Coordinates of N, CA and C in Angstrom, one line a residue:
M31 N -2.9 -150.9 34.4 CA -3.0 -149.5 33.8 C -4.3 -149.5 33.0
T32 N -5.1 -148.5 33.3 CA -6.4 -148.4 32.6 C -6.4 -147.2 31.6
D33 N -7.2 -147.4 30.6 CA -7.3 -146.3 29.6 C -8.3 -145.3 30.2
E34 N -7.9 -144.0 30.0 CA -8.8 -142.9 30.4 C -9.5 -142.4 29.1
T35 N -10.8 -142.3 29.3 CA -11.6 -141.9 28.1 C -11.7 -140.3 28.2
I36 N -11.3 -139.7 27.1 CA -11.5 -138.2 27.1 C -12.7 -137.9 26.3
T37 N -13.6 -137.2 26.9 CA -14.9 -136.9 26.3 C -14.9 -135.4 25.9
E38 N -15.5 -135.1 24.8 CA -15.7 -133.8 24.3 C -16.9 -133.2 25.0
P39 N -16.9 -131.9 25.3 CA -18.1 -131.3 25.9 C -19.3 -131.4 24.9
E40 N -20.5 -131.7 25.5 CA -21.6 -131.8 24.6 C -22.1 -130.5 24.1
T41 N -22.5 -130.5 22.9 CA -22.9 -129.2 22.3 C -24.4 -129.1 22.3
G42 N -25.1 -130.2 22.5 CA -26.6 -130.1 22.3 C -27.3 -129.9 23.7
G43 N -26.5 -129.9 24.8 CA -27.2 -129.8 26.1 C -27.4 -128.4 26.5
E44 N -27.5 -128.2 27.8 CA -27.8 -126.8 28.3 C -26.6 -125.9 28.1
A45 N -26.8 -124.8 27.6 CA -25.7 -123.8 27.3 C -25.2 -123.2 28.6
G46 N -23.9 -122.9 28.7 CA -23.4 -122.2 29.8 C -23.8 -120.8 29.9
P47 N -23.3 -120.1 30.9 CA -23.7 -118.6 31.0 C -23.2 -117.9 29.8
T48 N -24.1 -117.0 29.3 CA -23.8 -116.2 28.2 C -23.6 -114.7 28.5
R49 N -22.8 -114.0 27.7 CA -22.6 -112.6 28.0 C -23.8 -111.8 27.7
P50 N -24.1 -110.8 28.5 CA -25.3 -109.9 28.2 C -25.0 -109.2 26.9
E51 N -26.1 -109.0 26.2 CA -26.1 -108.3 24.9 C -25.7 -106.8 25.2
A52 N -24.8 -106.3 24.3 CA -24.4 -104.9 24.4 C -25.6 -104.0 24.1
P53 N -25.7 -102.9 24.7 CA -26.8 -102.0 24.4 C -26.6 -101.4 23.0
P54 N -27.7 -101.1 22.3 CA -27.6 -100.5 21.0 C -26.8 -99.3 21.0
S55 N -26.0 -99.0 20.0 CA -25.2 -97.8 19.9 C -25.3 -97.2 18.5
A56 N -24.7 -96.1 18.4 CA -24.7 -95.4 17.1 C -23.9 -96.2 16.1
P57 N -24.3 -96.1 14.8 CA -23.5 -96.9 13.7 C -22.0 -96.5 13.8
A58 N -21.2 -97.4 13.5 CA -19.7 -97.1 13.6 C -19.3 -96.1 12.5
L59 N -18.4 -95.3 12.9 CA -17.9 -94.2 11.9 C -16.6 -94.6 11.2
G60 N -16.1 -95.8 11.6 CA -14.8 -96.2 10.9 C -15.1 -97.0 9.7
G61 N -14.0 -97.4 9.0 CA -14.2 -98.3 7.8 C -15.0 -97.6 6.7
G62 N -15.8 -98.5 6.0 CA -16.6 -98.0 4.9 C -18.0 -97.7 5.3
G63 N -18.9 -97.7 4.3 CA -20.3 -97.5 4.6 C -20.6 -96.2 5.3
V64 N -21.2 -96.3 6.5 CA -21.6 -95.1 7.2 C -20.4 -94.2 7.5
G65 N -19.2 -94.8 7.8 CA -18.1 -94.0 8.1 C -17.6 -93.2 6.9
T66 N -17.6 -93.8 5.7 CA -17.3 -93.0 4.5 C -18.2 -91.9 4.3
V67 N -19.5 -92.1 4.4 CA -20.5 -91.1 4.2 C -20.4 -90.0 5.2
A68 N -20.1 -90.4 6.5 CA -20.0 -89.4 7.6 C -18.8 -88.5 7.3
R69 N -17.7 -89.0 6.9 CA -16.5 -88.2 6.6 C -16.8 -87.2 5.5
R70 N -17.5 -87.7 4.5 CA -17.8 -86.8 3.4 C -18.8 -85.7 3.8
L71 N -19.7 -86.1 4.7 CA -20.7 -85.1 5.2 C -19.9 -84.0 6.0
E72 N -19.0 -84.4 6.9 CA -18.3 -83.5 7.7 C -17.6 -82.5 6.8
A73 N -17.0 -82.9 5.7 CA -16.3 -82.0 4.8 C -17.3 -80.9 4.3
I74 N -18.5 -81.3 3.9 CA -19.5 -80.4 3.4 C -20.0 -79.5 4.5
L75 N -20.3 -80.1 5.7 CA -20.8 -79.3 6.7 C -19.9 -78.2 7.3
L76 N -18.6 -78.4 7.1 CA -17.6 -77.5 7.6 C -17.6 -76.2 6.7
V77 N -18.1 -76.2 5.5 CA -18.0 -75.0 4.7 C -19.4 -74.4 4.4
V78 N -20.5 -75.1 4.7 CA -21.8 -74.5 4.3 C -22.2 -73.4 5.3
E79 N -22.9 -72.4 4.8 CA -23.3 -71.2 5.5 C -24.7 -71.4 6.1
E80 N -25.5 -72.2 5.4 CA -26.9 -72.3 5.8 C -27.3 -73.8 6.0
P81 N -28.3 -74.1 6.8 CA -28.7 -75.5 7.1 C -29.0 -76.2 5.7
Q82 N -28.5 -77.5 5.6 CA -28.7 -78.2 4.4 C -29.7 -79.4 4.7
S83 N -30.6 -79.6 3.8 CA -31.6 -80.7 3.9 C -30.9 -82.0 3.6
L84 N -31.5 -83.1 4.0 CA -31.0 -84.5 3.8 C -30.8 -84.7 2.3
V85 N -31.8 -84.2 1.5 CA -31.7 -84.4 0.1 C -30.5 -83.7 -0.5
S86 N -30.3 -82.4 -0.1 CA -29.1 -81.7 -0.7 C -27.8 -82.3 -0.2
L87 N -27.8 -82.8 1.0 CA -26.5 -83.4 1.5 C -26.3 -84.7 0.7
A88 N -27.4 -85.5 0.5 CA -27.2 -86.7 -0.2 C -26.7 -86.5 -1.6
T89 N -27.2 -85.4 -2.3 CA -26.7 -85.1 -3.6 C -25.2 -84.7 -3.6
A90 N -24.9 -83.9 -2.5 CA -23.5 -83.4 -2.4 C -22.5 -84.6 -2.2
V91 N -22.9 -85.6 -1.5 CA -21.9 -86.7 -1.2 C -22.2 -87.9 -2.0
S92 N -23.1 -87.8 -2.9 CA -23.5 -88.9 -3.8 C -23.8 -90.2 -3.1
A93 N -24.7 -90.1 -2.1 CA -25.1 -91.2 -1.3 C -26.7 -91.2 -1.2
P94 N -27.3 -92.4 -0.9 CA -28.7 -92.4 -0.7 C -29.1 -91.7 0.5
V95 N -30.3 -91.1 0.5 CA -30.9 -90.4 1.6 C -30.8 -91.2 2.9
P96 N -31.3 -92.5 2.9 CA -31.2 -93.3 4.2 C -29.8 -93.4 4.7
A97 N -28.8 -93.5 3.9 CA -27.4 -93.6 4.3 C -27.0 -92.3 4.9
V98 N -27.4 -91.2 4.4 CA -27.1 -89.9 4.9 C -27.7 -89.7 6.2
R99 N -29.0 -90.1 6.3 CA -29.7 -90.0 7.6 C -29.0 -90.8 8.7
Q100 N -28.6 -92.0 8.4 CA -27.9 -92.8 9.4 C -26.5 -92.2 9.8
A101 N -25.8 -91.6 8.8 CA -24.5 -91.0 9.1 C -24.7 -89.8 9.9
I102 N -25.8 -89.0 9.7 CA -26.1 -87.8 10.4 C -26.3 -88.2 11.9
E103 N -27.1 -89.2 12.1 CA -27.4 -89.7 13.5 C -26.1 -90.1 14.2
A104 N -25.3 -90.8 13.4 CA -24.0 -91.2 14.0 C -23.1 -90.0 14.4
L105 N -23.1 -89.0 13.6 CA -22.3 -87.8 13.8 C -22.8 -87.1 15.0
V106 N -24.1 -86.9 15.1 CA -24.8 -86.3 16.3 C -24.4 -86.9 17.6
E107 N -24.5 -88.3 17.6 CA -24.1 -89.0 18.8 C -22.6 -88.9 19.1
D108 N -21.8 -88.9 18.1 CA -20.3 -88.8 18.2 C -20.0 -87.4 18.8
Y109 N -20.5 -86.3 18.3 CA -20.3 -85.0 18.8 C -20.8 -84.7 20.2
D110 N -21.9 -85.4 20.5 CA -22.5 -85.3 21.8 C -21.8 -86.1 22.9
G111 N -20.8 -86.9 22.5 CA -20.1 -87.8 23.4 C -20.9 -89.0 23.8
L112 N -21.9 -89.4 23.0 CA -22.6 -90.6 23.3 C -22.1 -91.9 22.7
A113 N -21.0 -91.7 21.9 CA -20.5 -92.9 21.2 C -19.2 -93.3 21.8
G114 N -18.9 -92.9 23.1 CA -17.7 -93.3 23.8 C -16.6 -92.3 23.8
G115 N -16.7 -91.2 22.9 CA -15.7 -90.2 22.9 C -16.1 -89.0 23.7
P116 N -15.2 -87.9 23.6 CA -15.5 -86.7 24.4 C -16.7 -85.9 23.8
R117 N -17.3 -85.1 24.6 CA -18.4 -84.2 24.0 C -17.6 -83.0 23.4
R118 N -18.0 -82.7 22.1 CA -17.3 -81.7 21.4 C -17.8 -80.3 21.8
G119 N -17.0 -79.3 21.4 CA -17.4 -77.9 21.7 C -18.4 -77.4 20.6
F120 N -18.7 -78.2 19.6 CA -19.7 -77.9 18.6 C -20.7 -79.0 18.5
E121 N -21.8 -78.7 17.8 CA -22.8 -79.7 17.7 C -23.4 -79.7 16.3
L122 N -24.0 -80.8 15.9 CA -24.7 -80.8 14.6 C -26.2 -80.7 14.9
R123 N -26.8 -79.6 14.5 CA -28.1 -79.3 14.9 C -29.0 -79.2 13.6
E124 N -30.3 -79.7 13.8 CA -31.3 -79.5 12.7 C -32.0 -78.2 12.9
V125 N -32.0 -77.4 12.0 CA -32.7 -76.1 12.0 C -33.4 -75.8 10.7
G126 N -34.7 -75.6 10.8 CA -35.5 -75.3 9.7 C -35.5 -76.4 8.6
G127 N -35.5 -77.6 9.1 CA -35.5 -78.7 8.1 C -34.2 -79.0 7.5
G128 N -33.1 -78.4 8.0 CA -31.8 -78.7 7.5 C -30.8 -78.9 8.6
W129 N -29.6 -79.3 8.2 CA -28.5 -79.6 9.2 C -27.3 -78.7 9.0
R130 N -26.7 -78.2 10.2 CA -25.6 -77.3 10.1 C -24.8 -77.5 11.4
L131 N -23.5 -77.2 11.4 CA -22.7 -77.2 12.6 C -22.8 -75.9 13.3
Y132 N -22.9 -76.0 14.6 CA -23.0 -74.8 15.5 C -22.1 -74.9 16.7
V133 N -21.6 -73.8 17.1 CA -20.9 -73.8 18.4 C -21.9 -74.0 19.5
R134 N -21.5 -74.8 20.5 CA -22.5 -75.1 21.6 C -22.8 -73.8 22.4
E135 N -24.0 -73.7 22.8 CA -24.5 -72.4 23.5 C -23.6 -72.0 24.6
E136 N -23.1 -73.0 25.4 CA -22.3 -72.6 26.6 C -21.0 -71.9 26.2
H137 N -20.6 -72.0 24.9 CA -19.3 -71.4 24.5 C -19.5 -70.0 23.7
D138 N -20.8 -69.5 23.7 CA -21.1 -68.3 22.9 C -20.2 -67.1 23.4
D139 N -20.2 -67.0 24.7 CA -19.4 -65.8 25.3 C -17.9 -65.9 24.9
L140 N -17.4 -67.1 25.0 CA -16.0 -67.3 24.7 C -15.7 -67.0 23.3
I141 N -16.6 -67.5 22.3 CA -16.4 -67.2 20.9 C -16.5 -65.7 20.6
S142 N -17.5 -65.1 21.2 CA -17.7 -63.7 21.0 C -16.5 -62.8 21.4
E143 N -16.0 -63.1 22.6 CA -14.8 -62.4 23.1 C -13.6 -62.6 22.2
F144 N -13.4 -63.9 21.7 CA -12.3 -64.2 20.9 C -12.4 -63.5 19.5
V145 N -13.5 -63.5 18.9 CA -13.7 -62.9 17.6 C -13.6 -61.4 17.7
N146 N -14.2 -60.8 18.7 CA -14.1 -59.4 18.9 C -12.7 -58.9 19.1
A147 N -11.9 -59.7 19.8 CA -10.5 -59.4 20.0 C -9.7 -59.5 18.7
Q148 N -10.1 -60.3 17.8 CA -9.4 -60.5 16.5 C -9.8 -59.5 15.5
A149 N -11.0 -58.9 15.7 CA -11.6 -58.1 14.7 C -11.0 -56.7 14.7
P150 N -10.8 -56.1 13.5 CA -10.3 -54.7 13.4 C -11.3 -53.7 14.0
S151 N -10.9 -52.6 14.4 CA -11.8 -51.6 15.0 C -12.7 -50.9 13.9
R152 N -12.3 -50.9 12.7 CA -13.1 -50.3 11.6 C -13.6 -51.3 10.7
L153 N -14.8 -51.1 10.1 CA -15.4 -51.9 9.1 C -14.9 -51.5 7.8
S154 N -14.7 -52.5 6.9 CA -14.3 -52.2 5.5 C -15.5 -51.6 4.8
Q155 N -15.2 -51.1 3.6 CA -16.3 -50.5 2.8 C -17.3 -51.5 2.4
A156 N -16.8 -52.7 2.1 CA -17.7 -53.8 1.7 C -18.7 -54.2 2.9
A157 N -18.1 -54.2 4.1 CA -18.9 -54.5 5.3 C -20.0 -53.4 5.5
L158 N -19.6 -52.1 5.3 CA -20.5 -51.0 5.5 C -21.6 -51.0 4.5
E159 N -21.3 -51.4 3.3 CA -22.3 -51.4 2.2 C -23.3 -52.6 2.5
T160 N -22.8 -53.7 2.9 CA -23.6 -54.9 3.3 C -24.5 -54.5 4.5
L161 N -23.9 -53.9 5.5 CA -24.7 -53.5 6.7 C -25.8 -52.6 6.3
A162 N -25.5 -51.7 5.4 CA -26.6 -50.7 5.0 C -27.8 -51.4 4.3
V163 N -27.5 -52.4 3.4 CA -28.5 -53.1 2.8 C -29.4 -53.9 3.8
I164 N -28.7 -54.5 4.7 CA -29.4 -55.3 5.7 C -30.3 -54.3 6.6
A165 N -29.7 -53.2 7.0 CA -30.4 -52.2 7.8 C -31.7 -51.7 7.2
Y166 N -31.6 -51.5 5.9 CA -32.8 -50.9 5.2 C -33.8 -51.9 4.7
K167 N -33.3 -53.2 4.5 CA -34.2 -54.2 3.9 C -34.5 -55.3 4.8
Q168 N -34.1 -55.3 6.0 CA -34.3 -56.4 6.9 C -35.8 -56.7 7.2
P169 N -36.1 -58.0 7.4 CA -35.2 -59.2 7.4 C -34.9 -59.6 5.9
V170 N -33.6 -59.9 5.7 CA -33.2 -60.2 4.3 C -32.2 -61.3 4.3
T171 N -32.2 -62.1 3.3 CA -31.3 -63.3 3.2 C -29.9 -62.9 2.6
R172 N -29.0 -63.7 2.8 CA -27.6 -63.5 2.3 C -27.7 -63.4 0.8
G173 N -28.5 -64.3 0.2 CA -28.7 -64.3 -1.3 C -29.2 -63.0 -1.8
Q174 N -30.2 -62.4 -1.1 CA -30.8 -61.2 -1.5 C -29.8 -60.0 -1.4
V175 N -29.0 -60.0 -0.4 CA -27.9 -59.0 -0.2 C -26.9 -59.1 -1.3
A176 N -26.5 -60.4 -1.6 CA -25.5 -60.6 -2.7 C -26.1 -60.1 -4.0
S177 N -27.4 -60.3 -4.3 CA -28.0 -59.9 -5.5 C -28.0 -58.4 -5.6
I178 N -28.2 -57.7 -4.6 CA -28.2 -56.2 -4.6 C -26.8 -55.7 -4.8
R179 N -25.8 -56.3 -4.1 CA -24.5 -55.8 -4.2 C -23.7 -56.4 -5.4
A180 N -24.3 -57.5 -6.0 CA -23.6 -58.1 -7.2 C -22.3 -58.7 -6.8
V181 N -22.1 -59.1 -5.6 CA -20.8 -59.7 -5.1 C -21.2 -60.8 -4.1
N182 N -20.3 -61.7 -3.8 CA -20.4 -62.7 -2.8 C -20.3 -62.0 -1.4
V183 N -21.2 -62.2 -0.5 CA -21.1 -61.4 0.8 C -21.0 -62.4 2.0
D184 N -20.6 -63.7 1.7 CA -20.5 -64.6 2.8 C -19.6 -64.2 3.9
S185 N -18.3 -63.8 3.6 CA -17.3 -63.5 4.6 C -17.7 -62.2 5.3
V186 N -18.4 -61.2 4.5 CA -18.8 -60.0 5.2 C -19.9 -60.2 6.2
V187 N -20.8 -61.1 5.8 CA -21.9 -61.4 6.8 C -21.3 -62.0 8.0
R188 N -20.4 -62.9 7.9 CA -19.7 -63.5 9.1 C -19.1 -62.5 9.9
T189 N -18.4 -61.5 9.3 CA -17.8 -60.4 10.1 C -18.8 -59.6 10.8
L190 N -19.9 -59.3 10.2 CA -21.0 -58.5 10.8 C -21.6 -59.2 12.0
L191 N -21.8 -60.6 11.8 CA -22.3 -61.4 12.9 C -21.3 -61.4 14.0
A192 N -20.1 -61.6 13.7 CA -19.0 -61.6 14.8 C -19.0 -60.3 15.6
R193 N -19.2 -59.2 14.9 CA -19.1 -57.9 15.5 C -20.4 -57.6 16.3
G194 N -21.4 -58.5 16.2 CA -22.7 -58.3 16.9 C -23.6 -57.2 16.3
L195 N -23.3 -56.8 15.0 CA -24.1 -55.7 14.4 C -25.3 -56.3 13.7
I196 N -25.3 -57.6 13.3 CA -26.5 -58.2 12.7 C -26.7 -59.5 13.5
T197 N -27.9 -60.1 13.3 CA -28.2 -61.4 13.9 C -29.1 -62.2 13.0
E198 N -29.2 -63.5 13.3 CA -30.1 -64.3 12.5 C -31.5 -64.2 13.1
V199 N -32.4 -63.6 12.3 CA -33.8 -63.3 12.8 C -34.7 -64.6 12.7
F200 N -34.7 -65.3 11.6 CA -35.4 -66.5 11.5 C -34.9 -67.3 10.3
T201 N -35.2 -68.6 10.2 CA -34.9 -69.4 9.1 C -36.1 -69.9 8.4
D202 N -36.1 -69.7 7.1 CA -37.3 -70.1 6.3 C -37.5 -71.6 6.4
P203 N -38.6 -72.1 6.8 CA -38.8 -73.6 7.0 C -38.8 -74.3 5.7
E204 N -39.0 -73.7 4.6 CA -39.1 -74.4 3.3 C -37.8 -74.4 2.6
T205 N -37.1 -73.3 2.6 CA -35.8 -73.1 1.8 C -34.6 -73.3 2.7
G206 N -34.8 -73.1 4.0 CA -33.6 -73.2 4.9 C -32.8 -71.9 4.9
A207 N -33.2 -70.9 4.2 CA -32.5 -69.6 4.1 C -32.6 -68.8 5.4
I208 N -31.5 -68.3 5.8 CA -31.5 -67.5 7.1 C -31.8 -66.1 6.7
H209 N -32.6 -65.4 7.5 CA -32.9 -64.0 7.3 C -32.2 -63.2 8.4
Y210 N -31.6 -62.2 8.0 CA -30.8 -61.4 8.9 C -31.4 -60.0 9.2
G211 N -31.1 -59.5 10.4 CA -31.5 -58.2 10.7 C -30.5 -57.5 11.6
T212 N -30.6 -56.3 11.9 CA -29.6 -55.6 12.7 C -29.9 -55.7 14.2
T213 N -28.9 -55.4 15.0 CA -29.1 -55.5 16.5 C -29.1 -54.1 17.1
D214 N -29.3 -54.1 18.4 CA -29.2 -52.9 19.1 C -27.8 -52.3 19.1
A215 N -26.8 -53.2 18.9 CA -25.5 -52.7 18.9 C -25.3 -51.7 17.8
L216 N -26.0 -51.9 16.7 CA -25.9 -51.0 15.5 C -26.4 -49.6 15.9
L217 N -27.6 -49.6 16.6 CA -28.2 -48.4 17.1 C -27.2 -47.6 18.0
V218 N -26.6 -48.3 18.9 CA -25.6 -47.7 19.8 C -24.5 -47.1 19.0
N219 N -23.9 -47.8 18.1 CA -22.8 -47.3 17.3 C -23.2 -46.1 16.5
L220 N -24.4 -46.1 16.0 CA -24.9 -44.9 15.2 C -25.4 -43.8 16.0
G221 N -25.7 -44.1 17.3 CA -26.2 -43.0 18.2 C -27.6 -42.7 17.9
I222 N -28.4 -43.7 17.6 CA -29.8 -43.4 17.3 C -30.6 -44.4 18.2
N223 N -31.9 -44.1 18.3 CA -32.8 -44.9 19.2 C -33.6 -46.0 18.5
S224 N -33.8 -45.8 17.2 CA -34.5 -46.8 16.4 C -34.1 -46.7 14.9
L225 N -34.5 -47.7 14.2 CA -34.2 -47.7 12.7 C -35.0 -46.6 12.0
D226 N -36.0 -46.1 12.6 CA -36.8 -45.0 12.0 C -36.0 -43.8 11.8
E227 N -34.9 -43.7 12.6 CA -34.1 -42.5 12.5 C -33.0 -42.6 11.4
L228 N -32.9 -43.7 10.7 CA -32.0 -43.8 9.6 C -32.4 -42.8 8.5
P229 N -31.4 -42.2 7.9 CA -31.8 -41.3 6.8 C -32.5 -42.0 5.6
H230 N -33.4 -41.2 5.0 CA -34.1 -41.8 3.8 C -33.1 -42.1 2.7
I231 N -33.2 -43.3 2.1 CA -32.3 -43.7 1.1 C -32.3 -43.0 -0.2
S232 N -33.5 -42.5 -0.6 CA -33.7 -41.9 -1.9 C -32.7 -40.7 -2.2
P233 N -32.6 -39.8 -1.3 CA -31.6 -38.7 -1.6 C -30.2 -39.1 -1.8
L234 N -29.9 -40.3 -1.3 CA -28.5 -40.8 -1.4 C -28.2 -41.5 -2.7
L235 N -29.2 -41.7 -3.5 CA -29.0 -42.5 -4.7 C -29.0 -41.5 -5.9
D236 N -28.2 -41.9 -6.9 CA -28.1 -41.0 -8.1 C -29.4 -40.8 -8.8
D237 N -30.2 -41.9 -8.8 CA -31.5 -41.7 -9.6 C -32.7 -41.7 -8.6
G238 N -32.5 -41.2 -7.4 CA -33.6 -41.1 -6.5 C -34.1 -42.4 -6.0
A239 N -35.5 -42.4 -5.9 CA -36.1 -43.7 -5.5 C -36.1 -44.8 -6.5
N240 N -35.9 -44.4 -7.8 CA -35.8 -45.4 -8.8 C -34.6 -46.3 -8.7
G241 N -34.7 -47.5 -8.8 CA -33.5 -48.4 -8.8 C -33.5 -49.3 -7.5
F242 N -33.2 -48.6 -6.4 CA -33.0 -49.3 -5.2 C -34.3 -50.2 -4.8
E243 N -35.4 -49.5 -4.8 CA -36.7 -50.2 -4.5 C -36.9 -51.3 -5.5
E244 N -36.6 -51.1 -6.7 CA -36.9 -52.1 -7.7 C -36.0 -53.3 -7.5
I245 N -34.7 -53.1 -7.2 CA -33.7 -54.2 -7.1 C -34.0 -55.0 -5.9
V246 N -34.4 -54.4 -4.7 CA -34.5 -55.1 -3.5 C -36.0 -55.6 -3.2
R247 N -36.9 -55.3 -4.1 CA -38.3 -55.7 -3.9 C -38.4 -57.2 -3.9

């Protein structure tokens, strides 16, 4: 009977076949770090009305700008379906130097039909007043309209956008503020051909031309 010698595999020789390296992917959204920042960003992005810069987002979630940038990139890839999950019906888009959630363009008609079906046939007094300010002072920001009316107009502006009576004309590249203007749908509803046919505002004010022009200048 002979002894059998059991030898351990050599570790210093030629290595066996190795697995190919996985392609680079977006930073993980689970656990801590990027995942925590990403979840906090989502909470903020769900409620903002205007694009937010990386600095403002970093301040809101109490995180360094590089960490916010990394989390934003991860969210973009996640929503676009590039991180292994489904492509979402919304996207995280950079507009005017800021970031905001938007419905994907291919769903615009669907959203428009849904919102119009839910909207009441008549506008509220608040909506009519806001629409008048935008019609006379366009292009105008939400903040400027709120200053003139001395009330928050966020929900009213959303209603007017959903009804197709106003639209986003442009975004200020420095402040990220969206400027609004009226659409042709307003002209159709008013039965006029252009905004030049709107009545002059001065006779409609208690103090004539004084006041309105000063406030909205």
